[in-house]
Tab-separated table of C-alpha atoms in Angstrom:
chain	number	residue	atom	x	y	z
K	1	UNK	CA	-113.018	25.793	5.155
K	2	UNK	CA	-111.717	24.310	8.367
K	3	UNK	CA	-113.006	22.067	11.138
K	4	UNK	CA	-111.862	22.580	14.719
K	5	UNK	CA	-112.092	20.282	17.736
K	6	UNK	CA	-113.148	17.373	15.572
K	7	UNK	CA	-116.632	18.577	14.597
K	8	UNK	CA	-116.945	22.376	14.738
K	9	UNK	CA	-116.978	24.351	11.506
K	10	UNK	CA	-114.656	27.345	11.799
K	11	UNK	CA	-116.981	30.136	10.650
K	12	UNK	CA	-114.072	32.484	9.905
K	13	UNK	CA	-112.990	30.044	7.223
K	14	UNK	CA	-116.416	30.121	5.538
K	15	UNK	CA	-116.297	33.767	4.459
K	16	UNK	CA	-115.926	32.727	0.809
K	17	UNK	CA	-119.540	31.525	0.994
K	18	UNK	CA	-120.619	35.181	0.989
K	19	UNK	CA	-120.070	35.032	-2.783
K	20	UNK	CA	-123.195	32.849	-2.981
K	21	UNK	CA	-125.285	35.975	-2.376
K	22	UNK	CA	-124.678	37.007	-5.993
K	23	UNK	CA	-127.027	34.269	-7.263
K	24	UNK	CA	-129.986	35.533	-5.221
K	25	UNK	CA	-132.278	38.419	-6.153
K	26	UNK	CA	-131.077	41.773	-4.826
K	27	UNK	CA	-134.610	43.075	-4.234
K	28	UNK	CA	-138.257	42.119	-4.523
K	29	UNK	CA	-140.603	39.761	-2.742
K	30	UNK	CA	-138.325	36.720	-2.877
K	31	UNK	CA	-135.437	38.694	-1.353
K	32	UNK	CA	-137.713	40.052	1.362
K	33	UNK	CA	-138.924	36.545	2.242
K	34	UNK	CA	-135.389	35.167	2.340
K	35	UNK	CA	-134.274	37.951	4.662
K	36	UNK	CA	-137.345	37.508	6.857
K	37	UNK	CA	-136.931	33.740	7.276
K	38	UNK	CA	-133.152	33.326	7.077
K	39	UNK	CA	-131.438	36.698	7.600
K	40	UNK	CA	-129.710	39.571	5.847
K	41	UNK	CA	-127.236	37.288	4.078
K	42	UNK	CA	-129.475	34.270	3.405
K	43	UNK	CA	-127.263	32.182	1.102
K	44	UNK	CA	-124.258	32.449	3.431
K	45	UNK	CA	-126.356	31.838	6.532
K	46	UNK	CA	-128.144	28.828	5.048
K	47	UNK	CA	-125.010	27.145	3.684
K	48	UNK	CA	-122.793	27.779	6.707
K	49	UNK	CA	-125.476	26.509	9.106
K	50	UNK	CA	-126.176	23.486	6.913
K	51	UNK	CA	-122.480	22.600	6.777
K	52	UNK	CA	-122.000	23.200	10.504
K	53	UNK	CA	-124.977	21.000	11.390
K	54	UNK	CA	-123.891	18.233	9.048
K	55	UNK	CA	-120.349	18.241	10.427
K	56	UNK	CA	-121.429	18.275	14.061
K	57	UNK	CA	-123.935	15.464	13.427
K	58	UNK	CA	-121.419	13.318	11.544
K	59	UNK	CA	-118.117	13.767	13.352
K	60	UNK	CA	-117.233	13.460	17.028
K	61	UNK	CA	-116.092	16.301	19.282
K	62	UNK	CA	-112.469	16.110	20.394
K	63	UNK	CA	-111.130	19.037	22.429
K	64	UNK	CA	-107.563	18.038	21.542
K	65	UNK	CA	-108.101	17.687	17.782
K	66	UNK	CA	-106.155	20.104	15.591
K	67	UNK	CA	-107.815	22.403	13.097
K	68	UNK	CA	-108.004	20.600	9.761
K	69	UNK	CA	-109.337	21.443	6.287
K	70	UNK	CA	-112.903	20.328	5.675
K	71	UNK	CA	-111.807	18.372	2.616
């Protein structure tokens, strides 16, 4: 995963998080609730938003900063 402009998570680099969906139920009430509250791909959506928020809250924006790996 990459960070651009100092504190913006590059969502294109988070596509591997889609694999997290495999740990969630594929159907049933829990799946329906997750989709209702979070979205069609709840694990990916939750983790990518959580990471993006944490990065933007922790690091400073810099329009000139290069894209760097998250770790």
